[in-house]
Tab-separated table of C-alpha atoms in Angstrom:
chain	number	residue	atom	x	y	z
A	1057	MET	CA	-16.670	-6.464	-0.577
A	1058	SER	CA	-18.229	-10.234	-0.351
A	1059	THR	CA	-16.199	-13.304	0.828
A	1060	PHE	CA	-16.042	-14.217	-3.307
A	1061	TRP	CA	-13.012	-12.766	-3.242
A	1062	LYS	CA	-11.208	-14.390	0.005
A	1063	LEU	CA	-12.729	-17.700	-0.294
A	1064	ARG	CA	-10.520	-17.591	-4.017
A	1065	VAL	CA	-7.565	-16.775	-2.809
A	1066	ASP	CA	-7.336	-19.497	-0.425
A	1067	GLY	CA	-8.141	-21.504	-2.704
A	1068	TRP	CA	-5.066	-20.346	-4.944
A	1069	LEU	CA	-3.130	-20.160	-2.349
A	1070	GLY	CA	-3.729	-23.646	-0.839
A	1071	ARG	CA	-3.135	-25.047	-4.122
A	1072	ALA	CA	-0.073	-22.832	-4.945
A	1073	LEU	CA	3.044	-24.965	-5.854
A	1074	PRO	CA	6.709	-23.224	-6.701
A	1075	GLY	CA	6.935	-22.809	-10.552
A	1076	ARG	CA	3.026	-22.837	-11.177
A	1077	CYS	CA	0.805	-19.667	-11.193
A	1078	VAL	CA	-0.301	-18.379	-8.484
A	1079	PHE	CA	-3.603	-17.418	-9.696
A	1080	CYS	CA	-4.689	-20.809	-12.349
A	1081	LEU	CA	-1.627	-22.915	-11.397
A	1082	THR	CA	-0.208	-23.393	-15.047
A	1083	PRO	CA	3.725	-23.904	-15.412
A	1084	LEU	CA	5.591	-21.146	-15.442
A	1085	PRO	CA	9.095	-20.798	-17.360
A	1086	GLY	CA	10.055	-17.396	-15.489
A	1087	ASP	CA	10.765	-16.450	-11.527
A	1088	ASN	CA	7.507	-14.602	-10.614
A	1089	PRO	CA	4.368	-16.337	-8.919
A	1090	TRP	CA	1.678	-15.395	-11.744
A	1091	CYS	CA	1.501	-15.953	-15.870
A	1092	GLU	CA	1.962	-13.195	-18.070
A	1093	ALA	CA	-2.157	-13.552	-19.299
A	1094	CYS	CA	-3.493	-13.441	-15.029
A	1095	PHE	CA	-0.795	-10.781	-14.496
A	1096	SER	CA	-1.909	-8.722	-17.488
A	1097	GLU	CA	-5.680	-9.054	-16.341
A	1098	LEU	CA	-5.018	-7.913	-12.731
A	1099	PRO	CA	-6.932	-4.207	-11.262
A	1100	TRP	CA	-4.247	-2.158	-12.496
A	1101	ASN	CA	-4.639	1.667	-11.587
A	1102	LEU	CA	-4.508	3.147	-14.882
A	1103	PRO	CA	-4.781	5.848	-15.378
A	1104	ALA	CA	-4.430	7.563	-11.752
A	1105	CYS	CA	-3.972	10.519	-10.047
A	1106	PRO	CA	-0.014	10.911	-10.099
A	1107	GLY	CA	-0.349	13.031	-6.271
A	1108	CYS	CA	-2.430	10.799	-4.707
A	1109	ALA	CA	-2.819	7.301	-6.500
A	1110	GLU	CA	-6.997	7.983	-6.635
A	1111	PRO	CA	-8.544	5.800	-9.572
A	1112	GLN	CA	-9.337	8.078	-12.484
A	1113	PRO	CA	-11.157	6.181	-15.390
A	1114	GLY	CA	-11.398	7.596	-18.597
A	1115	ALA	CA	-9.232	10.950	-17.362
A	1116	VAL	CA	-6.268	12.053	-19.101
A	1117	ARG	CA	-3.096	10.136	-17.781
A	1118	GLY	CA	-0.998	12.314	-15.776
A	1119	ARG	CA	-3.326	15.067	-14.578
A	1120	ARG	CA	-3.746	15.486	-11.209
A	1121	CYS	CA	-7.253	15.330	-9.277
A	1122	GLY	CA	-9.699	17.609	-7.817
A	1123	HIS	CA	-8.237	16.741	-4.216
A	1124	CYS	CA	-5.087	17.499	-5.133
A	1125	LEU	CA	-5.737	20.844	-6.899
A	1126	ARG	CA	-7.472	21.578	-3.979
A	1127	ARG	CA	-5.736	20.672	-1.466
A	1128	PRO	CA	-2.194	18.651	-2.565
A	1129	PRO	CA	-1.175	16.103	-0.163
A	1130	ARG	CA	2.015	16.328	2.048
A	1131	PHE	CA	4.014	13.729	-0.458
A	1132	ASP	CA	4.989	14.682	-3.577
A	1133	GLY	CA	3.547	12.269	-5.447
A	1134	ALA	CA	2.401	8.809	-5.075
A	1135	TRP	CA	3.131	5.111	-6.615
A	1136	VAL	CA	-0.136	2.559	-5.991
A	1137	PRO	CA	0.247	0.242	-8.735
A	1138	LEU	CA	-2.891	-1.876	-8.519
A	1139	ARG	CA	-6.528	-0.927	-7.165
A	1140	TYR	CA	-8.262	-2.871	-3.855
A	1141	ASP	CA	-10.269	-4.885	-5.860
A	1142	ALA	CA	-10.957	-8.592	-7.102
A	1143	GLU	CA	-8.665	-10.798	-6.136
A	1144	VAL	CA	-6.391	-8.427	-5.276
A	1145	ALA	CA	-8.833	-7.330	-2.556
A	1146	GLY	CA	-8.508	-11.278	-1.617
A	1147	LEU	CA	-5.015	-11.470	-1.622
A	1148	VAL	CA	-4.592	-8.361	0.661
A	1149	GLN	CA	-7.343	-9.911	3.166
A	1150	ARG	CA	-5.311	-12.865	3.177
A	1151	PHE	CA	-2.175	-10.983	3.560
A	1152	LYS	CA	-3.708	-8.743	6.674
A	1153	PHE	CA	-5.791	-10.764	8.784
A	1154	ASP	CA	-4.656	-13.965	8.254
A	1155	ALA	CA	-0.838	-13.426	8.001
A	1156	SER	CA	0.222	-15.531	5.321
A	1157	PRO	CA	3.061	-15.316	4.110
A	1158	ARG	CA	2.629	-17.084	0.847
A	1159	ALA	CA	0.005	-13.624	0.141
A	1160	GLY	CA	2.112	-11.087	1.296
A	1161	ARG	CA	4.885	-12.792	-0.975
A	1162	VAL	CA	2.563	-12.634	-4.048
A	1163	LEU	CA	2.060	-8.356	-3.117
A	1164	LEU	CA	5.405	-7.589	-2.535
A	1165	GLU	CA	6.526	-8.855	-6.149
A	1166	LEU	CA	3.616	-7.163	-7.655
A	1167	LEU	CA	4.314	-3.824	-5.618
A	1168	VAL	CA	7.735	-4.058	-7.190
A	1169	ALA	CA	6.345	-4.912	-10.476
A	1170	GLY	CA	5.031	-2.214	-11.077
A	1171	LEU	CA	6.981	0.159	-9.612
A	1172	PRO	CA	9.804	1.554	-12.778
A	1173	PRO	CA	13.680	0.999	-12.048
A	1174	ALA	CA	14.097	4.892	-11.772
A	1175	VAL	CA	11.046	4.603	-8.676
A	1176	GLN	CA	12.837	1.373	-7.352
A	1177	GLY	CA	16.179	3.474	-7.247
A	1178	TRP	CA	15.300	7.140	-5.777
A	1179	PRO	CA	14.332	6.738	-1.599
A	1180	GLU	CA	17.559	6.820	0.519
A	1181	ALA	CA	14.868	5.403	3.170
A	1182	LEU	CA	11.957	3.587	3.776
A	1183	VAL	CA	9.150	4.665	6.241
A	1184	PRO	CA	6.291	2.149	6.755
A	1185	VAL	CA	2.672	3.065	8.403
A	1186	PRO	CA	3.241	2.150	11.924
A	1187	LEU	CA	0.284	0.604	13.621
A	1188	HIS	CA	0.131	1.489	17.512
A	1189	PRO	CA	1.636	-1.024	19.630
A	1190	ARG	CA	-1.575	-1.991	21.638
A	1191	ARG	CA	-2.922	-2.796	17.890
A	1192	ALA	CA	0.107	-4.689	17.021
A	1193	ARG	CA	-0.532	-6.710	19.954
A	1194	GLU	CA	-4.099	-7.474	19.845
A	1195	ARG	CA	-3.399	-8.599	15.688
A	1196	GLY	CA	0.236	-10.325	16.406
A	1197	PHE	CA	1.352	-8.839	12.651
A	1198	ASP	CA	1.966	-5.253	11.049
A	1199	GLN	CA	1.508	-5.468	7.305
A	1200	ALA	CA	3.119	-2.268	6.655
A	1201	HIS	CA	6.499	-3.157	8.253
A	1202	TRP	CA	6.689	-6.606	7.125
A	1203	LEU	CA	6.473	-5.499	3.567
A	1204	ALA	CA	8.652	-2.136	3.865
A	1205	ALA	CA	11.348	-4.296	5.414
A	1206	ARG	CA	11.633	-6.769	2.857
A	1207	LEU	CA	11.185	-4.657	0.114
A	1208	GLY	CA	13.926	-2.770	1.866
A	1209	ARG	CA	16.024	-5.334	0.919
A	1210	GLN	CA	15.348	-6.259	-2.307
A	1211	LEU	CA	15.887	-2.884	-3.513
A	1212	GLY	CA	18.929	-2.339	-0.496
A	1213	CYS	CA	17.068	0.594	1.067
A	1214	PRO	CA	17.612	1.180	4.485
A	1215	LEU	CA	14.648	0.726	7.296
A	1216	VAL	CA	13.530	3.980	9.651
A	1217	PRO	CA	10.629	3.124	11.701
A	1218	ALA	CA	8.000	5.906	12.883
A	1219	GLN	CA	5.929	5.959	16.114
A	1220	ARG	CA	2.277	6.059	16.329
A	1221	THR	CA	2.082	8.359	19.941
A	1222	ARG	CA	-1.529	7.582	19.952
A	1223	ASP	CA	-3.935	4.641	19.381
A	1224	THR	CA	-6.594	6.689	16.865
A	1225	ARG	CA	-10.241	6.055	16.322
A	1226	THR	CA	-10.896	3.701	12.995
A	1227	GLN	CA	-11.037	5.532	9.978
A	1228	ARG	CA	-13.906	3.158	8.818
A	1229	GLY	CA	-17.236	5.839	7.903
A	1230	LEU	CA	-15.199	9.294	8.116
A	1231	ASP	CA	-14.923	11.151	5.106
A	1232	ARG	CA	-11.503	12.774	3.933
A	1233	GLY	CA	-11.403	15.958	6.377
A	1234	GLU	CA	-12.184	13.928	9.392
A	1235	ARG	CA	-10.021	11.351	8.694
A	1236	ARG	CA	-6.900	14.450	8.464
A	1237	ARG	CA	-8.647	15.260	11.878
A	1238	ASN	CA	-8.542	12.094	13.066
A	1239	LEU	CA	-5.129	11.416	12.623
A	1240	SER	CA	-3.469	15.042	13.387
A	1241	GLY	CA	0.085	14.801	14.839
A	1242	ALA	CA	-0.363	10.897	15.891
A	1243	PHE	CA	3.373	10.274	14.081
A	1244	HIS	CA	6.924	10.975	14.886
A	1245	LEU	CA	9.975	9.667	13.770
A	1246	PRO	CA	13.804	10.845	15.039
A	1247	ASP	CA	15.570	13.593	13.304
A	1248	GLY	CA	17.379	13.287	11.122
A	1249	LEU	CA	16.330	11.482	7.849
A	1250	PRO	CA	17.112	11.254	4.337
A	1251	ARG	CA	16.169	14.003	2.095
A	1252	ARG	CA	13.950	11.444	0.343
A	1253	VAL	CA	12.053	8.937	1.642
A	1254	ALA	CA	9.277	6.452	0.669
A	1255	LEU	CA	6.741	5.413	2.834
A	1256	VAL	CA	4.834	2.011	2.866
A	1257	ASP	CA	1.668	0.871	3.467
A	1258	ASP	CA	-0.323	-2.381	1.998
A	1259	VAL	CA	-3.938	-0.634	0.887
A	1260	MET	CA	-3.944	3.217	0.676
A	1261	THR	CA	-7.493	4.881	1.030
A	1262	THR	CA	-8.313	8.257	0.911
A	1263	GLY	CA	-4.599	9.135	1.763
A	1264	ALA	CA	-5.115	10.706	5.388
A	1265	THR	CA	-3.288	8.797	7.272
A	1266	LEU	CA	0.252	8.325	4.362
A	1267	ASP	CA	-0.479	12.338	4.081
A	1268	ALA	CA	-0.111	13.335	8.463
A	1269	LEU	CA	3.237	10.098	8.177
A	1270	ALA	CA	4.851	12.236	5.242
A	1271	THR	CA	4.194	15.740	7.735
A	1272	ALA	CA	5.395	14.147	10.410
A	1273	CYS	CA	8.014	13.209	7.735
A	1274	ARG	CA	8.964	16.333	7.043
A	1275	GLN	CA	9.081	17.372	10.312
A	1276	ALA	CA	12.067	14.827	10.995
A	1277	GLY	CA	13.959	16.271	8.498
A	1278	ALA	CA	12.714	14.856	4.481
A	1279	GLU	CA	12.448	17.677	2.091
A	1280	GLN	CA	10.849	15.124	-0.255
A	1281	VAL	CA	8.365	12.126	0.252
A	1282	GLN	CA	6.786	9.699	-1.673
A	1283	ALA	CA	3.786	7.527	-0.639
A	1284	TRP	CA	4.093	3.697	-2.235
A	1285	ALA	CA	1.388	1.546	-1.900
A	1286	VAL	CA	0.519	-2.047	-3.162
A	1287	ALA	CA	-3.330	-1.124	-3.670
A	1288	ARG	CA	-5.431	2.199	-4.069
A	1289	THR	CA	-9.206	1.972	-2.953
A	1290	PRO	CA	-11.356	2.502	-5.887
A	1291	VAL	CA	-13.501	6.032	-5.805
A	1292	GLY	CA	-17.183	5.191	-3.550
A	1293	ARG	CA	-15.625	2.492	-1.984
A	1294	HIS	CA	-13.673	4.435	0.833
């Protein structure tokens, strides 16, 4: 993606004031950081595969994609309300690489807004996708843990940290099979996980990372696993 949307988001966040839409600066009557017009124009991930949340433009809503039919993921379903595109991509970049708390708060509220009430009350624990300790030290910021910690407080759901046991190579440029092999056995959790857990990340690309973490959760005792993320990378941009 070009720097266009990141620069636009920089401008929005720099000018945003309490009580005004973070996108257009329109005065707001409620507590949400956006106006209804901007909210409706965001790149919502609809329709999407209920198994892995891959965008399915023109498909029948609720139908699983070919990837899930050929090789079902280790998580039972995915809730990813937005596509990684346009202003959402700019927000994610400001949050992930510049550690912008304002961008993070907007993304958190968008995630909550995209989760139906029944889904919000489903998990017994949240498991954020962990960075390897070396990468966390280098970046100084773990975006998935930041999101999950605040989401857990908002939903009244405990956090269970996972351990990344090895520093895997970057996933960029790898196909689906290579991504799965790259992450095989990369996560560990203590035994005794609750029966229902939701995995939390900022962006879901092919789902390979969440798939590997779901495997570790099942090995630690979870019986049902969902994958939650703010945004899903469109097909063709993996």
